[in-house]
Short mmCIF file of C-alpha atoms and ligand atoms in Angstrom, two decimals:
data_model
loop_
_atom_site.label_atom_id
_atom_site.label_comp_id
_atom_site.label_asym_id
_atom_site.label_seq_id
_atom_site.Cartn_x
_atom_site.Cartn_y
_atom_site.Cartn_z
CA MET A 1 0.00 0.00 0.00
CA LEU A 2 1.21 3.49 -0.80
CA GLU A 3 1.63 5.70 2.20
CA ASN A 4 -0.66 8.65 2.74
CA ASN A 5 0.44 11.66 0.72
CA PHE A 6 2.93 9.60 -1.33
CA ILE A 7 1.33 10.67 -4.63
CA THR A 8 1.05 14.32 -3.58
CA HIS A 9 4.73 14.34 -2.61
CA ILE A 10 5.87 12.85 -5.89
CA PHE A 11 3.89 14.80 -8.48
CA ARG A 12 3.70 18.52 -9.24
CA PRO A 13 0.59 20.32 -7.98
CA GLU A 14 -0.22 21.32 -11.59
CA VAL A 15 -0.38 17.64 -12.55
CA LEU A 16 -2.43 16.67 -9.49
CA ALA A 17 -4.95 19.37 -10.35
CA LEU A 18 -5.53 18.15 -13.92
CA SER A 19 -8.28 15.86 -15.06
CA ALA A 20 -7.39 13.45 -17.85
CA TYR A 21 -8.64 14.25 -21.36
CA HIS A 22 -11.71 12.05 -21.54
CA VAL A 23 -12.40 10.07 -24.70
CA ALA A 24 -15.78 8.30 -24.78
CA ASN A 25 -15.88 4.58 -25.59
CA ALA A 26 -17.43 4.45 -29.04
CA ALA A 27 -17.68 0.67 -29.51
CA GLY A 28 -20.96 -0.22 -31.22
CA PHE A 29 -21.96 3.40 -31.93
CA ILE A 30 -22.29 5.38 -35.13
CA LYS A 31 -19.24 7.49 -34.31
CA LEU A 32 -19.77 11.18 -35.00
CA ASP A 33 -17.86 12.62 -32.04
CA ALA A 34 -14.22 13.13 -33.05
CA MET A 35 -13.98 14.84 -36.47
CA GLU A 36 -12.73 11.71 -38.16
CA ASN A 37 -13.11 11.11 -41.89
CA PRO A 38 -15.78 8.35 -42.09
CA TYR A 39 -14.43 6.75 -45.27
CA SER A 40 -11.86 4.00 -45.68
CA TRP A 41 -9.85 3.08 -48.78
CA SER A 42 -10.66 0.88 -51.76
CA GLU A 43 -9.17 -2.65 -51.83
CA GLU A 44 -6.89 -1.58 -54.67
CA ILE A 45 -5.44 1.35 -52.73
CA LYS A 46 -5.07 -0.83 -49.63
CA GLN A 47 -3.05 -3.34 -51.63
CA GLN A 48 -0.75 -0.59 -52.93
CA TRP A 49 -0.33 0.74 -49.39
CA LEU A 50 0.54 -2.73 -48.03
CA ALA A 51 3.11 -3.11 -50.80
CA ALA A 52 4.68 0.19 -49.74
CA LEU A 53 4.82 -1.00 -46.11
CA LYS A 54 6.24 -4.41 -46.94
CA ASP A 55 9.86 -3.33 -46.96
CA CYS A 56 9.76 -1.14 -43.85
CA ALA A 57 12.72 -2.01 -41.63
CA LEU A 58 10.92 -2.59 -38.34
CA ASN A 59 14.17 -3.69 -36.73
CA ARG A 60 15.77 -0.29 -37.39
CA TYR A 61 15.06 3.07 -35.83
CA PRO A 62 13.17 5.31 -38.24
CA ASP A 63 14.84 8.24 -40.00
CA PRO A 64 15.05 10.70 -37.06
CA GLU A 65 14.40 13.64 -39.37
CA ALA A 66 11.81 11.88 -41.54
CA ARG A 67 13.47 13.69 -44.43
CA GLN A 68 11.45 12.21 -47.27
CA LEU A 69 8.12 12.84 -45.56
CA ASN A 70 9.23 16.33 -44.56
CA ALA A 71 10.01 17.12 -48.21
CA THR A 72 6.66 15.73 -49.34
CA ILE A 73 4.80 17.82 -46.73
CA LYS A 74 6.59 20.92 -47.98
CA ARG A 75 5.80 20.09 -51.59
CA VAL A 76 2.09 19.37 -51.16
CA ASN A 77 1.63 22.49 -49.00
CA ASN A 78 3.71 24.76 -51.26
CA ILE A 79 6.03 25.70 -48.40
CA SER A 80 9.14 27.38 -49.81
CA ASP A 81 12.68 26.60 -48.74
CA GLU A 82 12.92 29.79 -46.68
CA PHE A 83 10.82 27.96 -44.09
CA GLU A 84 11.29 24.83 -42.10
CA VAL A 85 8.78 22.22 -41.04
CA LEU A 86 8.75 20.25 -37.80
CA LEU A 87 6.80 17.00 -37.69
CA GLY A 88 4.99 15.87 -34.57
CA ASN A 89 3.24 12.79 -33.26
CA GLY A 90 -0.03 14.57 -33.99
CA SER A 91 -0.26 18.35 -33.74
CA ASP A 92 -1.01 17.73 -30.06
CA GLU A 93 2.66 16.86 -29.64
CA ILE A 94 3.70 20.07 -31.39
CA ILE A 95 1.56 22.15 -29.03
CA GLN A 96 3.27 20.36 -26.15
CA LEU A 97 6.78 20.89 -27.59
CA LEU A 98 6.18 24.57 -28.17
CA LEU A 99 4.84 25.15 -24.67
CA MET A 100 7.61 23.08 -23.07
CA ALA A 101 10.13 25.42 -24.67
CA LEU A 102 8.72 28.54 -22.94
CA PRO A 103 9.98 30.09 -19.69
CA PRO A 104 8.08 28.77 -16.63
CA THR A 105 6.30 32.09 -16.07
CA ALA A 106 5.28 32.66 -19.70
CA SER A 107 1.73 33.51 -20.73
CA VAL A 108 -0.27 31.71 -23.40
CA LEU A 109 -3.30 33.27 -25.08
CA SER A 110 -6.17 31.83 -27.06
CA THR A 111 -9.92 32.22 -27.39
CA THR A 112 -12.76 30.75 -25.32
CA PRO A 113 -13.99 28.42 -26.59
CA SER A 114 -11.13 26.87 -28.49
CA PHE A 115 -9.24 23.59 -28.79
CA VAL A 116 -8.91 22.25 -25.23
CA MET A 117 -5.30 21.06 -25.48
CA TYR A 118 -3.93 24.63 -25.52
CA LYS A 119 -5.17 25.11 -21.97
CA GLN A 120 -4.68 21.53 -20.81
CA ILE A 121 -0.98 21.49 -21.70
CA SER A 122 -0.41 25.07 -20.45
CA ASP A 123 -1.98 24.12 -17.12
CA CYS A 124 0.14 20.99 -16.87
CA LEU A 125 3.30 23.02 -17.37
CA GLY A 126 2.23 25.72 -14.92
CA LEU A 127 2.08 28.39 -17.63
CA ARG A 128 -0.34 31.31 -17.40
CA TYR A 129 -3.16 30.54 -19.79
CA HIS A 130 -5.69 33.20 -20.79
CA GLY A 131 -8.76 32.57 -22.97
CA VAL A 132 -10.50 35.62 -24.42
CA PRO A 133 -14.23 35.00 -25.02
CA LEU A 134 -15.40 35.06 -28.63
CA LEU A 135 -18.27 37.31 -29.68
CA ALA A 136 -21.55 35.71 -28.65
CA ASP A 137 -23.49 36.27 -31.86
CA SER A 138 -20.92 35.24 -34.43
CA PHE A 139 -18.25 33.22 -32.56
CA ASP A 140 -15.77 35.61 -34.20
CA LEU A 141 -12.75 37.24 -32.52
CA ASP A 142 -13.40 40.09 -30.11
CA LEU A 143 -10.52 42.13 -31.50
CA PRO A 144 -10.44 44.93 -28.89
CA ALA A 145 -10.50 42.32 -26.11
CA MET A 146 -7.76 40.29 -27.82
CA LEU A 147 -5.56 43.38 -28.24
CA ALA A 148 -6.15 44.37 -24.61
CA ALA A 149 -5.20 40.84 -23.46
CA ILE A 150 -2.04 40.93 -25.58
CA ASN A 151 -1.11 44.24 -24.03
CA GLU A 152 -1.84 43.05 -20.50
CA HIS A 153 -0.36 39.53 -20.56
CA GLN A 154 2.37 39.83 -23.23
CA PRO A 155 1.82 36.20 -24.28
CA SER A 156 4.79 34.21 -25.56
CA VAL A 157 2.42 32.23 -27.76
CA ILE A 158 -1.05 32.94 -29.15
CA PHE A 159 -3.03 30.00 -30.57
CA LEU A 160 -5.79 30.70 -33.10
CA ALA A 161 -7.57 27.68 -34.53
CA TYR A 162 -8.61 28.53 -38.10
CA PRO A 163 -11.31 27.23 -38.50
CA ASN A 164 -11.91 27.12 -34.77
CA ASN A 165 -12.83 23.96 -32.86
CA PRO A 166 -15.58 23.61 -31.56
CA THR A 167 -17.30 26.56 -33.24
CA SER A 168 -16.14 25.74 -36.81
CA THR A 169 -15.82 29.47 -37.55
CA LEU A 170 -13.17 31.06 -39.73
CA PHE A 171 -12.15 34.13 -37.76
CA ASN A 172 -12.03 37.45 -39.58
CA ASP A 173 -8.66 37.44 -41.29
CA ALA A 174 -8.09 41.20 -40.96
CA ALA A 175 -8.51 40.77 -37.18
CA ILE A 176 -6.00 37.90 -37.18
CA ILE A 177 -3.50 40.09 -39.00
CA LYS A 178 -3.95 42.86 -36.41
CA ILE A 179 -3.26 40.27 -33.71
CA ILE A 180 -0.13 39.00 -35.46
CA GLU A 181 1.09 42.59 -35.79
CA ALA A 182 0.30 43.46 -32.16
CA ALA A 183 1.89 40.31 -30.71
CA ASN A 184 5.36 40.40 -29.19
CA GLY A 185 5.46 36.62 -29.19
CA LEU A 186 4.62 33.81 -31.61
CA VAL A 187 1.22 33.39 -33.25
CA VAL A 188 0.27 29.83 -34.19
CA ILE A 189 -2.51 29.53 -36.75
CA ASP A 190 -3.82 26.01 -36.17
CA GLU A 191 -5.25 24.82 -39.48
CA ALA A 192 -6.36 21.33 -38.41
CA TYR A 193 -9.47 21.70 -40.61
CA ALA A 194 -7.76 23.19 -43.66
CA PRO A 195 -9.05 20.43 -46.00
CA PHE A 196 -12.62 21.66 -45.42
CA ALA A 197 -12.00 25.42 -45.45
CA ASP A 198 -11.30 27.73 -48.33
CA ALA A 199 -8.80 29.81 -46.39
CA SER A 200 -5.27 29.50 -45.03
CA PHE A 201 -2.41 31.56 -43.65
CA MET A 202 0.22 29.26 -45.14
CA ASN A 203 0.90 31.69 -48.01
CA ARG A 204 1.40 34.58 -45.55
CA LEU A 205 4.32 32.93 -43.76
CA GLY A 206 6.76 35.25 -45.51
CA GLN A 207 4.99 38.38 -44.29
CA TYR A 208 5.35 37.94 -40.53
CA ASP A 209 8.40 36.57 -38.73
CA ASN A 210 6.38 35.57 -35.65
CA LEU A 211 3.82 33.54 -37.63
CA LEU A 212 3.70 29.74 -37.47
CA VAL A 213 1.17 27.64 -39.36
CA MET A 214 0.27 24.22 -37.97
CA ARG A 215 -1.62 21.42 -39.68
CA THR A 216 -2.41 17.75 -39.18
CA VAL A 217 -3.39 14.81 -41.38
CA SER A 218 -5.86 13.62 -38.72
CA LYS A 219 -9.01 15.36 -39.91
CA LEU A 220 -8.13 14.76 -43.56
CA GLY A 221 -8.47 11.02 -43.00
CA LEU A 222 -5.37 9.67 -41.25
CA ALA A 223 -6.15 10.17 -37.57
CA GLY A 224 -4.81 6.71 -36.73
CA LEU A 225 -1.30 7.54 -37.93
CA ARG A 226 -0.70 10.56 -35.66
CA LEU A 227 1.08 13.12 -37.77
CA GLY A 228 1.00 16.89 -37.42
CA TYR A 229 3.35 19.57 -38.71
CA ILE A 230 4.23 23.19 -38.17
CA ALA A 231 5.93 25.59 -40.57
CA GLY A 232 7.84 28.76 -39.79
CA LEU A 233 11.20 30.48 -39.88
CA PRO A 234 14.19 28.12 -39.36
CA ALA A 235 15.41 30.07 -36.30
CA ILE A 236 12.14 29.23 -34.52
CA ILE A 237 11.70 25.64 -35.73
CA GLU A 238 15.33 24.88 -34.77
CA GLN A 239 14.53 25.49 -31.08
CA LEU A 240 11.68 22.98 -31.20
CA HIS A 241 13.91 20.36 -32.83
CA LYS A 242 16.18 20.48 -29.77
CA ILE A 243 13.48 19.23 -27.43
CA ARG A 244 11.75 16.85 -29.82
CA LEU A 245 12.34 13.19 -28.98
CA PRO A 246 14.68 11.80 -31.65
CA TYR A 247 12.33 9.25 -33.24
CA ASN A 248 8.95 10.87 -32.67
CA ILE A 249 7.56 9.79 -36.07
CA ASN A 250 7.54 6.01 -36.38
CA VAL A 251 8.44 4.28 -39.63
CA LEU A 252 4.90 3.02 -40.39
CA THR A 253 3.60 6.58 -40.10
CA GLN A 254 6.42 7.97 -42.23
CA VAL A 255 5.78 5.49 -45.04
CA SER A 256 1.96 5.52 -44.80
CA VAL A 257 1.58 9.32 -44.83
CA GLU A 258 4.07 9.54 -47.68
CA PHE A 259 1.98 7.02 -49.60
CA ALA A 260 -1.32 8.74 -48.83
CA LEU A 261 -0.13 12.24 -49.72
CA SER A 262 1.37 10.97 -52.96
CA ASN A 263 -2.07 9.54 -53.80
CA HIS A 264 -3.87 12.73 -52.91
CA GLU A 265 -6.89 11.95 -55.09
CA ILE A 266 -7.94 9.40 -52.42
CA PHE A 267 -8.95 12.30 -50.23
CA ASP A 268 -10.21 14.80 -52.80
CA GLN A 269 -13.40 12.88 -53.43
CA GLN A 270 -13.91 12.06 -49.73
CA THR A 271 -13.46 15.70 -48.73
CA GLN A 272 -15.95 16.76 -51.39
CA ALA A 273 -18.50 14.21 -50.15
CA ILE A 274 -18.04 15.43 -46.57
CA CYS A 275 -18.52 19.07 -47.61
CA SER A 276 -21.70 18.34 -49.55
CA GLU A 277 -23.09 16.33 -46.62
CA ARG A 278 -22.18 19.25 -44.35
CA ALA A 279 -24.51 21.47 -46.39
CA ARG A 280 -27.32 18.92 -46.22
CA VAL A 281 -27.00 18.34 -42.45
CA PHE A 282 -26.74 22.09 -41.79
CA GLN A 283 -29.94 22.80 -43.69
CA HIS A 284 -31.80 19.91 -42.07
CA LEU A 285 -30.68 20.98 -38.56
CA ASN A 286 -31.95 24.51 -39.06
CA GLU A 287 -35.31 23.18 -40.21
CA LEU A 288 -35.79 21.44 -36.85
CA ASP A 289 -37.87 23.32 -34.31
CA GLY A 290 -35.74 24.65 -31.46
CA ILE A 291 -32.37 23.94 -33.13
CA THR A 292 -29.93 26.61 -34.32
CA ALA A 293 -26.96 25.31 -36.31
CA TYR A 294 -23.90 27.50 -36.87
CA ALA A 295 -22.39 27.74 -40.36
CA SER A 296 -19.32 25.50 -40.60
CA ALA A 297 -16.00 25.72 -42.43
CA ALA A 298 -14.91 22.37 -40.98
CA ASN A 299 -16.09 18.73 -40.97
CA PHE A 300 -18.40 19.18 -38.00
CA ILE A 301 -21.35 21.35 -37.01
CA LEU A 302 -22.02 23.03 -33.68
CA PHE A 303 -25.69 23.50 -32.88
CA LYS A 304 -27.74 24.93 -30.07
CA THR A 305 -30.57 22.99 -28.46
CA PRO A 306 -33.52 24.34 -26.42
CA LYS A 307 -32.50 25.77 -23.04
CA ASP A 308 -31.25 23.26 -20.46
CA GLN A 309 -31.92 20.26 -22.70
CA ALA A 310 -28.51 19.62 -24.28
CA THR A 311 -27.46 16.78 -21.99
CA ALA A 312 -30.85 15.04 -22.17
CA ILE A 313 -30.84 15.30 -25.98
CA PHE A 314 -27.24 14.10 -26.17
CA LEU A 315 -28.12 11.04 -24.06
CA ALA A 316 -31.31 10.34 -26.03
CA ILE A 317 -29.32 10.39 -29.29
CA LYS A 318 -26.74 8.08 -27.71
CA GLN A 319 -29.52 5.76 -26.58
CA GLN A 320 -30.40 5.44 -30.27
CA GLY A 321 -26.86 4.35 -31.12
CA VAL A 322 -25.33 7.63 -32.31
CA LEU A 323 -22.39 9.16 -30.47
CA ILE A 324 -21.86 12.92 -30.85
CA LYS A 325 -20.20 15.39 -28.43
CA ASN A 326 -21.89 17.27 -25.62
CA MET A 327 -20.26 20.70 -25.43
CA SER A 328 -22.70 22.15 -22.90
CA PRO A 329 -20.63 21.17 -19.82
CA GLN A 330 -17.93 23.58 -21.03
CA ALA A 331 -20.49 26.35 -20.30
CA GLY A 332 -20.05 29.97 -21.40
CA LEU A 333 -20.87 30.33 -25.10
CA LEU A 334 -21.18 26.54 -25.39
CA THR A 335 -24.08 26.27 -22.95
CA ASP A 336 -26.87 24.19 -24.58
CA CYS A 337 -24.58 23.27 -27.50
CA LEU A 338 -23.86 19.89 -29.10
CA ARG A 339 -21.33 19.10 -31.82
CA VAL A 340 -21.72 16.54 -34.58
CA THR A 341 -19.01 15.33 -36.96
CA ILE A 342 -20.09 14.85 -40.57
CA GLY A 343 -20.16 11.13 -41.37
CA GLN A 344 -21.31 9.08 -44.34
CA PRO A 345 -24.78 10.01 -45.71
CA GLU A 346 -26.59 7.13 -43.99
CA GLU A 347 -24.85 7.92 -40.66
CA ASN A 348 -25.89 11.56 -40.91
CA THR A 349 -29.44 10.54 -41.72
CA ALA A 350 -29.47 8.25 -38.67
CA PHE A 351 -28.19 11.13 -36.54
CA LEU A 352 -30.82 13.56 -37.84
CA ALA A 353 -33.60 11.02 -37.20
CA ALA A 354 -32.28 10.35 -33.68
CA LEU A 355 -32.13 14.08 -32.95
CA GLN A 356 -35.63 14.67 -34.28
CA LYS A 357 -36.94 11.86 -32.10
CA SER A 358 -35.08 13.22 -29.05
CA LEU A 359 -36.65 16.64 -29.53
CA ALA A 360 -40.12 15.10 -29.58
CA LEU A 361 -39.61 13.35 -26.21
C1 PLP B 401 -8.08 17.81 -33.71
C2 PLP B 401 -7.34 19.07 -33.52
C3 PLP B 401 -5.95 19.06 -33.30
C4 PLP B 401 -5.19 17.78 -32.99
O1 PLP B 401 -4.81 17.12 -34.08
P1 PLP B 401 -3.84 15.86 -33.99
O2 PLP B 401 -2.90 16.10 -35.10
O3 PLP B 401 -4.73 14.69 -34.21
O4 PLP B 401 -3.15 15.84 -32.66
C5 PLP B 401 -5.28 20.27 -33.23
N1 PLP B 401 -5.95 21.43 -33.33
C6 PLP B 401 -7.27 21.48 -33.50
C7 PLP B 401 -7.95 22.79 -33.61
C8 PLP B 401 -8.01 20.30 -33.59
O5 PLP B 401 -9.34 20.35 -33.69
#
């Protein structure tokens, strides 16, 4: 038996205060909770992929710099040689690396709501995290409040998810530029949902030295492989390389992502199908009595349910075999809100039917 207080003596107070990032068990459900691409590959493509994997040297450490994959990422994203790219075990790992590199008293700024890992990792490291509320009507940036927070907290890093998770909004780009210009520290534009949005800051890298653009292959359709990347000036990326674990991208991921990105047409059609389903689900949601859906530039839709009913509706939908995400416990602007990931047409139809039935209860 561990002695009383053993755990509290061993671990940092910041760690003791955290709660683990909870992922619901989705076994047996229609899974519309995690922004995954619902489509798999054709048999033919799978065979080609297996052939590419066949000669992977599992007995050897992978290329520590993943040079070939790094070059492919730069090519498919049109990132010029003035900039460097760091690969991470998911963009989650890149957020962690970046924050680990800051001084212990540094401030980190983002919006509320936004992607939860910015705060979770900042809290774990004992950094000073500040979330500036978005505008209530539009979920857009509150620029005066952002500029005031920059002035007050002098953040070392500002994270802006573009489009934002969980609101799926593309923030006003003129406001983002004002923020980049006002910041004394780094600004990370997190483009996890770039495949579904018609906007990006990747081509503005050359205009601002403090700008970093981060992406991931997870939402595109390769969430199982865990690969994210961030692009910026070499002097910045170099610092992150120093604290990266040497073999953070395993060989199966290196070869599989390389294969998938070199066969980009696999995803083009899937992305198109997801975007057209997004339009159908959005319209159907807004036709339901008591539901307000917010326009989406990503592969999910946030919607508001009648007052104080979000959790009951979430559970009633789950009871019918469809798993979405209850955002209402996060409170603030997310009170009464649920989030659904766009799935295959028949999954979306099952979700809409389950929601309609839940509303009638
Ligand atoms: C999903 C998500 C990520 C994490 O992506 P991984 O590469 O799978 O770690 C990062 N940022 C935002 C905004 C996301 O929604």
